[in-house]
Amino acid sequence: MGGSTAKTTVKQACAAYVDKLRQEKGDAAADDTAGRFRRLVNDDPIAKVELSKLTPRHVAEWKKRTLAKGGSRGYYNRNATALKAALNLAKSRREVASDMAWAEELKPLKGADNRRTLYLDAAKRRKLVEAASEELQPLVRALSLLPLRPGELVNAKVESFDAKHGMLRITGKTGTREIPLSPEAVLHFKECAKDKLPSAWLVSRADGRQWDRFTWRDEIKLAAAAAKLPRATCLYTLRHSTITDLVTGGLDLFTVAKISGTSVAMIEKHYGHLQREHARQALKMLSLE
């Protein structure tokens, strides 16, 4: 027979997955995924479909609607991955007999890794900061100084910033971490925190509201165009660029991973070749000729 007799819907399966994430990986991971479902699943027609009645056509139509809302292929892939994980959990709990409805339709789109291939050096990052609107500049500058995910930074409160010791506490997908700040970053965050309460957003919009990807997305495109930078430029480009600079600058991969909030394996996978080239150049200094 296989499968449960309970009439679980896609929305319920997503909620159950968020609960599991909260128990096993903490609030940051759960909140991130819950946000994805809230934006792209919960109010979509697919939400009310019972898993036992879910078909490839339902999923294909969700995919079409999601892509039509804009965003990069990488953005789609991250959201599709979350939905697939929720449906796979339901299958493992025997709430649906087969993954036939989504196994093929939710495969990642190819060519979605541009944010890890486009690199902006310090001069180009400076141009981007200068071209950004007055409201966006603090966010772009901060992400040009630290290898953070944009969502992590905009979730930081003023109380997360320790000006005395030059540290910033960040909570993200991998938990909470303390990041040492350069003197330039300390001065920047002091300016961001000026006249704000401890509970306020550290890097906020002009009116104190929190940034989100939908409010910064169009503005960063305008700034990139004004700075004559590639159209693919986005805030994640800054994360890739700063990590690249840390690796090529000789910082060990363990520390890069710790500061960036990811694993050494991921840094090695995407940036290890840069360290090897850096080592090759350094070894030339040992030449006896």
PDB file of C-alpha atoms in Angstrom:
ATOM      1  CA  MET A   1       0.000   0.000   0.000  1.00  0.00           C
ATOM      2  CA  GLY A   2       2.530   2.678   1.134  1.00  0.00           C
ATOM      3  CA  GLY A   3       1.646   6.171   2.162  1.00  0.00           C
ATOM      4  CA  SER A   4      -0.454   7.540   4.971  1.00  0.00           C
ATOM      5  CA  THR A   5      -4.217   7.969   4.943  1.00  0.00           C
ATOM      6  CA  ALA A   6      -3.796  11.470   6.407  1.00  0.00           C
ATOM      7  CA  LYS A   7      -4.632  14.181   3.872  1.00  0.00           C
ATOM      8  CA  THR A   8      -1.479  16.246   4.228  1.00  0.00           C
ATOM      9  CA  THR A   9      -1.255  19.295   1.978  1.00  0.00           C
ATOM     10  CA  VAL A  10       1.885  20.816   0.490  1.00  0.00           C
ATOM     11  CA  LYS A  11       1.615  23.759   2.892  1.00  0.00           C
ATOM     12  CA  GLN A  12       1.388  21.394   5.871  1.00  0.00           C
ATOM     13  CA  ALA A  13       4.381  19.426   4.618  1.00  0.00           C
ATOM     14  CA  CYS A  14       6.377  22.652   4.413  1.00  0.00           C
ATOM     15  CA  ALA A  15       5.371  23.638   7.938  1.00  0.00           C
ATOM     16  CA  ALA A  16       6.441  20.224   9.234  1.00  0.00           C
ATOM     17  CA  TYR A  17       9.820  20.615   7.547  1.00  0.00           C
ATOM     18  CA  VAL A  18      10.325  24.013   9.180  1.00  0.00           C
ATOM     19  CA  ASP A  19       9.542  22.447  12.569  1.00  0.00           C
ATOM     20  CA  LYS A  20      12.138  19.756  11.943  1.00  0.00           C
ATOM     21  CA  LEU A  21      14.738  22.336  10.939  1.00  0.00           C
ATOM     22  CA  ARG A  22      14.034  24.345  14.087  1.00  0.00           C
ATOM     23  CA  GLN A  23      14.593  21.286  16.255  1.00  0.00           C
ATOM     24  CA  GLU A  24      17.712  20.068  14.476  1.00  0.00           C
ATOM     25  CA  LYS A  25      19.432  23.181  13.064  1.00  0.00           C
ATOM     26  CA  GLY A  26      18.080  26.074  15.092  1.00  0.00           C
ATOM     27  CA  ASP A  27      15.986  29.171  14.560  1.00  0.00           C
ATOM     28  CA  ALA A  28      18.142  30.840  11.902  1.00  0.00           C
ATOM     29  CA  ALA A  29      17.868  27.959   9.418  1.00  0.00           C
ATOM     30  CA  ALA A  30      14.187  27.447  10.210  1.00  0.00           C
ATOM     31  CA  ASP A  31      13.316  31.133   9.839  1.00  0.00           C
ATOM     32  CA  ASP A  32      15.152  31.359   6.527  1.00  0.00           C
ATOM     33  CA  THR A  33      13.245  28.401   5.110  1.00  0.00           C
ATOM     34  CA  ALA A  34       9.933  29.555   6.584  1.00  0.00           C
ATOM     35  CA  GLY A  35      10.468  32.865   4.776  1.00  0.00           C
ATOM     36  CA  ARG A  36      10.961  31.054   1.485  1.00  0.00           C
ATOM     37  CA  PHE A  37       7.722  29.119   1.935  1.00  0.00           C
ATOM     38  CA  ARG A  38       5.853  32.232   3.057  1.00  0.00           C
ATOM     39  CA  ARG A  39       6.864  34.103  -0.095  1.00  0.00           C
ATOM     40  CA  LEU A  40       6.538  31.373  -2.708  1.00  0.00           C
ATOM     41  CA  VAL A  41       4.420  28.484  -1.421  1.00  0.00           C
ATOM     42  CA  ASN A  42       1.911  29.348   1.289  1.00  0.00           C
ATOM     43  CA  ASP A  43      -0.216  31.682  -0.861  1.00  0.00           C
ATOM     44  CA  ASP A  44       0.373  29.801  -4.096  1.00  0.00           C
ATOM     45  CA  PRO A  45      -2.261  27.405  -5.524  1.00  0.00           C
ATOM     46  CA  ILE A  46       0.074  24.470  -4.823  1.00  0.00           C
ATOM     47  CA  ALA A  47      -0.238  25.059  -1.061  1.00  0.00           C
ATOM     48  CA  LYS A  48      -3.706  23.515  -0.822  1.00  0.00           C
ATOM     49  CA  VAL A  49      -2.954  20.463  -2.961  1.00  0.00           C
ATOM     50  CA  GLU A  50      -2.986  17.193  -1.009  1.00  0.00           C
ATOM     51  CA  LEU A  51       0.230  15.227  -1.375  1.00  0.00           C
ATOM     52  CA  SER A  52      -1.700  12.161  -2.495  1.00  0.00           C
ATOM     53  CA  LYS A  53      -3.088  14.211  -5.389  1.00  0.00           C
ATOM     54  CA  LEU A  54       0.079  16.115  -6.260  1.00  0.00           C
ATOM     55  CA  THR A  55       1.177  15.656  -9.872  1.00  0.00           C
ATOM     56  CA  PRO A  56       4.180  16.762 -11.960  1.00  0.00           C
ATOM     57  CA  ARG A  57       1.884  19.303 -13.592  1.00  0.00           C
ATOM     58  CA  HIS A  58       1.158  20.976 -10.227  1.00  0.00           C
ATOM     59  CA  VAL A  59       4.881  21.293  -9.552  1.00  0.00           C
ATOM     60  CA  ALA A  60       5.686  22.434 -13.097  1.00  0.00           C
ATOM     61  CA  GLU A  61       3.086  25.193 -12.823  1.00  0.00           C
ATOM     62  CA  TRP A  62       4.518  26.284  -9.453  1.00  0.00           C
ATOM     63  CA  LYS A  63       7.949  26.382 -11.083  1.00  0.00           C
ATOM     64  CA  LYS A  64       6.629  28.538 -13.929  1.00  0.00           C
ATOM     65  CA  ARG A  65       4.944  30.972 -11.545  1.00  0.00           C
ATOM     66  CA  THR A  66       8.029  31.212  -9.347  1.00  0.00           C
ATOM     67  CA  LEU A  67      10.365  31.936 -12.258  1.00  0.00           C
ATOM     68  CA  ALA A  68       7.918  34.547 -13.560  1.00  0.00           C
ATOM     69  CA  LYS A  69       8.316  36.501 -10.324  1.00  0.00           C
ATOM     70  CA  GLY A  70      11.889  37.313 -11.261  1.00  0.00           C
ATOM     71  CA  GLY A  71      15.146  36.628  -9.500  1.00  0.00           C
ATOM     72  CA  SER A  72      18.100  34.603 -10.652  1.00  0.00           C
ATOM     73  CA  ARG A  73      18.242  30.908 -11.453  1.00  0.00           C
ATOM     74  CA  GLY A  74      20.199  30.498  -8.253  1.00  0.00           C
ATOM     75  CA  TYR A  75      17.364  32.143  -6.318  1.00  0.00           C
ATOM     76  CA  TYR A  76      14.894  29.718  -7.876  1.00  0.00           C
ATOM     77  CA  ASN A  77      17.145  26.737  -7.127  1.00  0.00           C
ATOM     78  CA  ARG A  78      17.452  27.634  -3.447  1.00  0.00           C
ATOM     79  CA  ASN A  79      13.689  27.868  -3.085  1.00  0.00           C
ATOM     80  CA  ALA A  80      13.047  24.721  -5.103  1.00  0.00           C
ATOM     81  CA  THR A  81      15.582  22.867  -2.946  1.00  0.00           C
ATOM     82  CA  ALA A  82      13.673  23.892   0.188  1.00  0.00           C
ATOM     83  CA  LEU A  83      10.367  22.719  -1.264  1.00  0.00           C
ATOM     84  CA  LYS A  84      11.900  19.441  -2.414  1.00  0.00           C
ATOM     85  CA  ALA A  85      13.330  18.823   1.058  1.00  0.00           C
ATOM     86  CA  ALA A  86       9.906  19.372   2.606  1.00  0.00           C
ATOM     87  CA  LEU A  87       8.253  16.963   0.196  1.00  0.00           C
ATOM     88  CA  ASN A  88      10.994  14.379   0.682  1.00  0.00           C
ATOM     89  CA  LEU A  89      10.473  14.574   4.440  1.00  0.00           C
ATOM     90  CA  ALA A  90       6.767  13.897   3.944  1.00  0.00           C
ATOM     91  CA  LYS A  91       7.637  10.894   1.786  1.00  0.00           C
ATOM     92  CA  SER A  92      10.039   9.567   4.429  1.00  0.00           C
ATOM     93  CA  ARG A  93       7.193   9.842   6.936  1.00  0.00           C
ATOM     94  CA  ARG A  94       4.953   7.854   4.580  1.00  0.00           C
ATOM     95  CA  GLU A  95       2.572  10.757   4.026  1.00  0.00           C
ATOM     96  CA  VAL A  96       2.909  10.208   0.300  1.00  0.00           C
ATOM     97  CA  ALA A  97       3.851   7.007  -1.495  1.00  0.00           C
ATOM     98  CA  SER A  98       6.119   8.364  -4.229  1.00  0.00           C
ATOM     99  CA  ASP A  99       8.238  11.357  -5.213  1.00  0.00           C
ATOM    100  CA  MET A 100       7.154  11.048  -8.839  1.00  0.00           C
ATOM    101  CA  ALA A 101       5.381  14.425  -8.725  1.00  0.00           C
ATOM    102  CA  TRP A 102       8.497  16.437  -7.898  1.00  0.00           C
ATOM    103  CA  ALA A 103      11.627  14.346  -8.478  1.00  0.00           C
ATOM    104  CA  GLU A 104      12.166  15.640 -12.024  1.00  0.00           C
ATOM    105  CA  GLU A 105      10.416  19.001 -11.868  1.00  0.00           C
ATOM    106  CA  LEU A 106      12.419  20.263  -8.898  1.00  0.00           C
ATOM    107  CA  LYS A 107      15.849  19.405 -10.248  1.00  0.00           C
ATOM    108  CA  PRO A 108      18.192  22.436 -10.055  1.00  0.00           C
ATOM    109  CA  LEU A 109      18.395  24.677 -13.099  1.00  0.00           C
ATOM    110  CA  LYS A 110      21.784  24.747 -14.772  1.00  0.00           C
ATOM    111  CA  GLY A 111      23.873  27.880 -15.127  1.00  0.00           C
ATOM    112  CA  ALA A 112      22.791  29.248 -11.777  1.00  0.00           C
ATOM    113  CA  ASP A 113      26.172  29.845 -10.161  1.00  0.00           C
ATOM    114  CA  ASN A 114      26.963  33.311 -11.540  1.00  0.00           C
ATOM    115  CA  ARG A 115      27.190  34.858  -8.130  1.00  0.00           C
ATOM    116  CA  ARG A 116      30.273  32.716  -7.499  1.00  0.00           C
ATOM    117  CA  THR A 117      31.929  33.562 -10.819  1.00  0.00           C
ATOM    118  CA  LEU A 118      31.524  37.341 -11.022  1.00  0.00           C
ATOM    119  CA  TYR A 119      34.318  39.021  -9.093  1.00  0.00           C
ATOM    120  CA  LEU A 120      34.638  42.715  -8.226  1.00  0.00           C
ATOM    121  CA  ASP A 121      37.998  43.931  -6.991  1.00  0.00           C
ATOM    122  CA  ALA A 122      38.254  46.624  -4.312  1.00  0.00           C
ATOM    123  CA  ALA A 123      38.232  49.446  -6.859  1.00  0.00           C
ATOM    124  CA  LYS A 124      35.025  48.159  -8.469  1.00  0.00           C
ATOM    125  CA  ARG A 125      33.408  47.614  -5.080  1.00  0.00           C
ATOM    126  CA  ARG A 126      34.262  51.203  -4.240  1.00  0.00           C
ATOM    127  CA  LYS A 127      32.583  52.336  -7.473  1.00  0.00           C
ATOM    128  CA  LEU A 128      29.492  50.362  -6.545  1.00  0.00           C
ATOM    129  CA  VAL A 129      29.347  52.017  -3.120  1.00  0.00           C
ATOM    130  CA  GLU A 130      29.700  55.457  -4.689  1.00  0.00           C
ATOM    131  CA  ALA A 131      27.010  54.738  -7.289  1.00  0.00           C
ATOM    132  CA  ALA A 132      24.518  53.407  -4.741  1.00  0.00           C
ATOM    133  CA  SER A 133      21.747  55.589  -3.384  1.00  0.00           C
ATOM    134  CA  GLU A 134      22.355  57.309  -0.061  1.00  0.00           C
ATOM    135  CA  GLU A 135      20.008  54.798   1.572  1.00  0.00           C
ATOM    136  CA  LEU A 136      21.718  51.745   0.063  1.00  0.00           C
ATOM    137  CA  GLN A 137      25.321  52.871   0.565  1.00  0.00           C
ATOM    138  CA  PRO A 138      25.707  51.667   4.196  1.00  0.00           C
ATOM    139  CA  LEU A 139      24.594  48.168   3.212  1.00  0.00           C
ATOM    140  CA  VAL A 140      26.851  47.965   0.158  1.00  0.00           C
ATOM    141  CA  ARG A 141      29.819  49.332   2.068  1.00  0.00           C
ATOM    142  CA  ALA A 142      29.357  46.848   4.926  1.00  0.00           C
ATOM    143  CA  LEU A 143      29.136  43.911   2.515  1.00  0.00           C
ATOM    144  CA  SER A 144      32.268  45.167   0.756  1.00  0.00           C
ATOM    145  CA  LEU A 145      34.153  44.989   4.045  1.00  0.00           C
ATOM    146  CA  LEU A 146      32.918  41.618   5.355  1.00  0.00           C
ATOM    147  CA  PRO A 147      32.172  38.239   3.675  1.00  0.00           C
ATOM    148  CA  LEU A 148      28.595  38.034   4.933  1.00  0.00           C
ATOM    149  CA  ARG A 149      25.358  36.863   3.408  1.00  0.00           C
ATOM    150  CA  PRO A 150      23.165  39.931   2.889  1.00  0.00           C
ATOM    151  CA  GLY A 151      20.362  38.395   4.944  1.00  0.00           C
ATOM    152  CA  GLU A 152      22.692  37.821   7.884  1.00  0.00           C
ATOM    153  CA  LEU A 153      23.795  41.434   7.956  1.00  0.00           C
ATOM    154  CA  VAL A 154      20.336  42.972   7.724  1.00  0.00           C
ATOM    155  CA  ASN A 155      19.214  40.729  10.613  1.00  0.00           C
ATOM    156  CA  ALA A 156      21.913  42.153  12.909  1.00  0.00           C
ATOM    157  CA  LYS A 157      20.798  44.525  15.651  1.00  0.00           C
ATOM    158  CA  VAL A 158      22.741  47.434  17.098  1.00  0.00           C
ATOM    159  CA  GLU A 159      23.305  45.321  20.209  1.00  0.00           C
ATOM    160  CA  SER A 160      25.174  42.811  18.018  1.00  0.00           C
ATOM    161  CA  PHE A 161      27.946  45.349  17.454  1.00  0.00           C
ATOM    162  CA  ASP A 162      30.695  45.596  20.092  1.00  0.00           C
ATOM    163  CA  ALA A 163      32.539  48.794  19.232  1.00  0.00           C
ATOM    164  CA  LYS A 164      34.887  48.552  22.221  1.00  0.00           C
ATOM    165  CA  HIS A 165      36.314  45.182  21.204  1.00  0.00           C
ATOM    166  CA  GLY A 166      35.769  45.561  17.446  1.00  0.00           C
ATOM    167  CA  MET A 167      33.469  42.565  17.074  1.00  0.00           C
ATOM    168  CA  LEU A 168      30.185  41.854  15.312  1.00  0.00           C
ATOM    169  CA  ARG A 169      27.894  39.003  16.359  1.00  0.00           C
ATOM    170  CA  ILE A 170      26.135  37.444  13.386  1.00  0.00           C
ATOM    171  CA  THR A 171      23.432  34.789  13.437  1.00  0.00           C
ATOM    172  CA  GLY A 172      22.989  32.848  10.225  1.00  0.00           C
ATOM    173  CA  LYS A 173      22.479  29.445   8.643  1.00  0.00           C
ATOM    174  CA  THR A 174      25.333  27.901  10.623  1.00  0.00           C
ATOM    175  CA  GLY A 175      24.420  29.449  13.981  1.00  0.00           C
ATOM    176  CA  THR A 176      25.937  32.442  15.760  1.00  0.00           C
ATOM    177  CA  ARG A 177      29.493  33.585  15.204  1.00  0.00           C
ATOM    178  CA  GLU A 178      31.681  36.475  16.375  1.00  0.00           C
ATOM    179  CA  ILE A 179      33.508  38.327  13.606  1.00  0.00           C
ATOM    180  CA  PRO A 180      36.557  40.527  14.250  1.00  0.00           C
ATOM    181  CA  LEU A 181      36.301  43.883  12.505  1.00  0.00           C
ATOM    182  CA  SER A 182      38.873  46.016  10.762  1.00  0.00           C
ATOM    183  CA  PRO A 183      39.251  49.624  11.964  1.00  0.00           C
ATOM    184  CA  GLU A 184      37.405  50.762   8.815  1.00  0.00           C
ATOM    185  CA  ALA A 185      34.511  48.406   9.540  1.00  0.00           C
ATOM    186  CA  VAL A 186      34.334  49.556  13.178  1.00  0.00           C
ATOM    187  CA  LEU A 187      34.038  53.185  12.073  1.00  0.00           C
ATOM    188  CA  HIS A 188      31.384  52.255   9.534  1.00  0.00           C
ATOM    189  CA  PHE A 189      29.250  50.378  12.030  1.00  0.00           C
ATOM    190  CA  LYS A 190      29.636  53.165  14.581  1.00  0.00           C
ATOM    191  CA  GLU A 191      28.083  55.472  12.012  1.00  0.00           C
ATOM    192  CA  CYS A 192      25.340  52.930  11.270  1.00  0.00           C
ATOM    193  CA  ALA A 193      24.542  52.582  14.991  1.00  0.00           C
ATOM    194  CA  LYS A 194      24.555  56.318  15.726  1.00  0.00           C
ATOM    195  CA  ASP A 195      21.453  57.516  17.633  1.00  0.00           C
ATOM    196  CA  LYS A 196      19.830  54.056  17.463  1.00  0.00           C
ATOM    197  CA  LEU A 197      18.427  51.905  20.254  1.00  0.00           C
ATOM    198  CA  PRO A 198      20.134  48.552  20.971  1.00  0.00           C
ATOM    199  CA  SER A 199      17.113  46.710  19.535  1.00  0.00           C
ATOM    200  CA  ALA A 200      17.195  48.638  16.232  1.00  0.00           C
ATOM    201  CA  TRP A 201      18.512  47.198  12.980  1.00  0.00           C
ATOM    202  CA  LEU A 202      22.220  47.959  12.703  1.00  0.00           C
ATOM    203  CA  VAL A 203      22.236  48.478   8.919  1.00  0.00           C
ATOM    204  CA  SER A 204      18.751  49.690   8.123  1.00  0.00           C
ATOM    205  CA  ARG A 205      16.842  51.647   5.554  1.00  0.00           C
ATOM    206  CA  ALA A 206      16.680  55.420   5.940  1.00  0.00           C
ATOM    207  CA  ASP A 207      13.476  55.212   7.992  1.00  0.00           C
ATOM    208  CA  GLY A 208      14.833  52.472  10.261  1.00  0.00           C
ATOM    209  CA  ARG A 209      12.987  49.624   8.590  1.00  0.00           C
ATOM    210  CA  GLN A 210      14.758  46.375   7.806  1.00  0.00           C
ATOM    211  CA  TRP A 211      16.122  45.703   4.353  1.00  0.00           C
ATOM    212  CA  ASP A 212      14.976  42.603   2.457  1.00  0.00           C
ATOM    213  CA  ARG A 213      15.952  41.119  -0.893  1.00  0.00           C
ATOM    214  CA  PHE A 214      12.940  42.634  -2.595  1.00  0.00           C
ATOM    215  CA  THR A 215      13.788  46.182  -1.550  1.00  0.00           C
ATOM    216  CA  TRP A 216      17.527  46.000  -2.243  1.00  0.00           C
ATOM    217  CA  ARG A 217      17.298  43.999  -5.489  1.00  0.00           C
ATOM    218  CA  ASP A 218      16.193  46.825  -7.811  1.00  0.00           C
ATOM    219  CA  GLU A 219      18.422  49.386  -6.126  1.00  0.00           C
ATOM    220  CA  ILE A 220      21.567  47.306  -6.520  1.00  0.00           C
ATOM    221  CA  LYS A 221      20.781  46.856 -10.223  1.00  0.00           C
ATOM    222  CA  LEU A 222      20.530  50.635 -10.630  1.00  0.00           C
ATOM    223  CA  ALA A 223      23.808  51.137  -8.751  1.00  0.00           C
ATOM    224  CA  ALA A 224      25.593  48.511 -10.859  1.00  0.00           C
ATOM    225  CA  ALA A 225      24.362  50.155 -14.057  1.00  0.00           C
ATOM    226  CA  ALA A 226      25.468  53.597 -12.865  1.00  0.00           C
ATOM    227  CA  ALA A 227      28.906  52.190 -11.973  1.00  0.00           C
ATOM    228  CA  LYS A 228      29.118  50.454 -15.382  1.00  0.00           C
ATOM    229  CA  LEU A 229      29.476  47.043 -13.750  1.00  0.00           C
ATOM    230  CA  PRO A 230      28.165  43.732 -15.169  1.00  0.00           C
ATOM    231  CA  ARG A 231      24.384  43.287 -15.148  1.00  0.00           C
ATOM    232  CA  ALA A 232      24.768  40.143 -13.028  1.00  0.00           C
ATOM    233  CA  THR A 233      26.126  42.211 -10.129  1.00  0.00           C
ATOM    234  CA  CYS A 234      24.142  41.637  -6.945  1.00  0.00           C
ATOM    235  CA  LEU A 235      24.791  41.812  -3.212  1.00  0.00           C
ATOM    236  CA  TYR A 236      25.963  38.185  -3.193  1.00  0.00           C
ATOM    237  CA  THR A 237      28.657  39.235  -5.668  1.00  0.00           C
ATOM    238  CA  LEU A 238      30.208  41.176  -2.800  1.00  0.00           C
ATOM    239  CA  ARG A 239      30.312  38.062  -0.611  1.00  0.00           C
ATOM    240  CA  HIS A 240      32.046  36.096  -3.343  1.00  0.00           C
ATOM    241  CA  SER A 241      34.471  38.942  -3.983  1.00  0.00           C
ATOM    242  CA  THR A 242      35.451  39.446  -0.349  1.00  0.00           C
ATOM    243  CA  ILE A 243      35.934  35.712   0.203  1.00  0.00           C
ATOM    244  CA  THR A 244      38.083  35.615  -2.926  1.00  0.00           C
ATOM    245  CA  ASP A 245      40.254  38.430  -1.579  1.00  0.00           C
ATOM    246  CA  LEU A 246      40.661  36.720   1.788  1.00  0.00           C
ATOM    247  CA  VAL A 247      41.733  33.453   0.149  1.00  0.00           C
ATOM    248  CA  THR A 248      44.128  35.044  -2.326  1.00  0.00           C
ATOM    249  CA  GLY A 249      45.444  37.239   0.475  1.00  0.00           C
ATOM    250  CA  GLY A 250      46.686  34.114   2.226  1.00  0.00           C
ATOM    251  CA  LEU A 251      44.182  33.707   5.055  1.00  0.00           C
ATOM    252  CA  ASP A 252      43.817  30.018   5.923  1.00  0.00           C
ATOM    253  CA  LEU A 253      40.639  28.323   4.716  1.00  0.00           C
ATOM    254  CA  PHE A 254      39.512  27.399   8.239  1.00  0.00           C
ATOM    255  CA  THR A 255      39.429  31.051   9.281  1.00  0.00           C
ATOM    256  CA  VAL A 256      37.819  32.129   6.003  1.00  0.00           C
ATOM    257  CA  ALA A 257      35.101  29.520   6.529  1.00  0.00           C
ATOM    258  CA  LYS A 258      34.566  30.563  10.152  1.00  0.00           C
ATOM    259  CA  ILE A 259      34.237  34.251   9.316  1.00  0.00           C
ATOM    260  CA  SER A 260      32.040  33.547   6.297  1.00  0.00           C
ATOM    261  CA  GLY A 261      29.713  31.205   8.162  1.00  0.00           C
ATOM    262  CA  THR A 262      30.231  28.163   5.971  1.00  0.00           C
ATOM    263  CA  SER A 263      32.211  24.933   5.996  1.00  0.00           C
ATOM    264  CA  VAL A 264      35.846  24.429   5.077  1.00  0.00           C
ATOM    265  CA  ALA A 265      34.629  21.892   2.510  1.00  0.00           C
ATOM    266  CA  MET A 266      32.511  24.529   0.768  1.00  0.00           C
ATOM    267  CA  ILE A 267      35.342  27.059   0.764  1.00  0.00           C
ATOM    268  CA  GLU A 268      37.733  24.405  -0.574  1.00  0.00           C
ATOM    269  CA  LYS A 269      35.227  23.422  -3.262  1.00  0.00           C
ATOM    270  CA  HIS A 270      34.639  26.930  -4.588  1.00  0.00           C
ATOM    271  CA  TYR A 271      37.834  28.784  -3.679  1.00  0.00           C
ATOM    272  CA  GLY A 272      40.532  26.185  -3.074  1.00  0.00           C
ATOM    273  CA  HIS A 273      41.946  26.645  -6.568  1.00  0.00           C
ATOM    274  CA  LEU A 274      42.707  30.266  -5.699  1.00  0.00           C
ATOM    275  CA  GLN A 275      44.749  29.247  -2.663  1.00  0.00           C
ATOM    276  CA  ARG A 276      46.672  26.697  -4.717  1.00  0.00           C
ATOM    277  CA  GLU A 277      47.544  29.351  -7.290  1.00  0.00           C
ATOM    278  CA  HIS A 278      48.565  31.719  -4.481  1.00  0.00           C
ATOM    279  CA  ALA A 279      50.821  28.999  -3.079  1.00  0.00           C
ATOM    280  CA  ARG A 280      52.311  28.331  -6.513  1.00  0.00           C
ATOM    281  CA  GLN A 281      53.253  31.989  -6.892  1.00  0.00           C
ATOM    282  CA  ALA A 282      54.696  32.103  -3.374  1.00  0.00           C
ATOM    283  CA  LEU A 283      56.809  29.005  -4.017  1.00  0.00           C
ATOM    284  CA  LYS A 284      58.470  30.781  -6.913  1.00  0.00           C
ATOM    285  CA  MET A 285      60.304  32.831  -4.299  1.00  0.00           C
ATOM    286  CA  LEU A 286      62.133  29.669  -3.260  1.00  0.00           C
ATOM    287  CA  SER A 287      63.791  29.367  -6.652  1.00  0.00           C
ATOM    288  CA  LEU A 288      67.576  28.809  -6.603  1.00  0.00           C
ATOM    289  CA  GLU A 289      68.044  30.261 -10.058  1.00  0.00           C
TER     290      GLU A 289
END
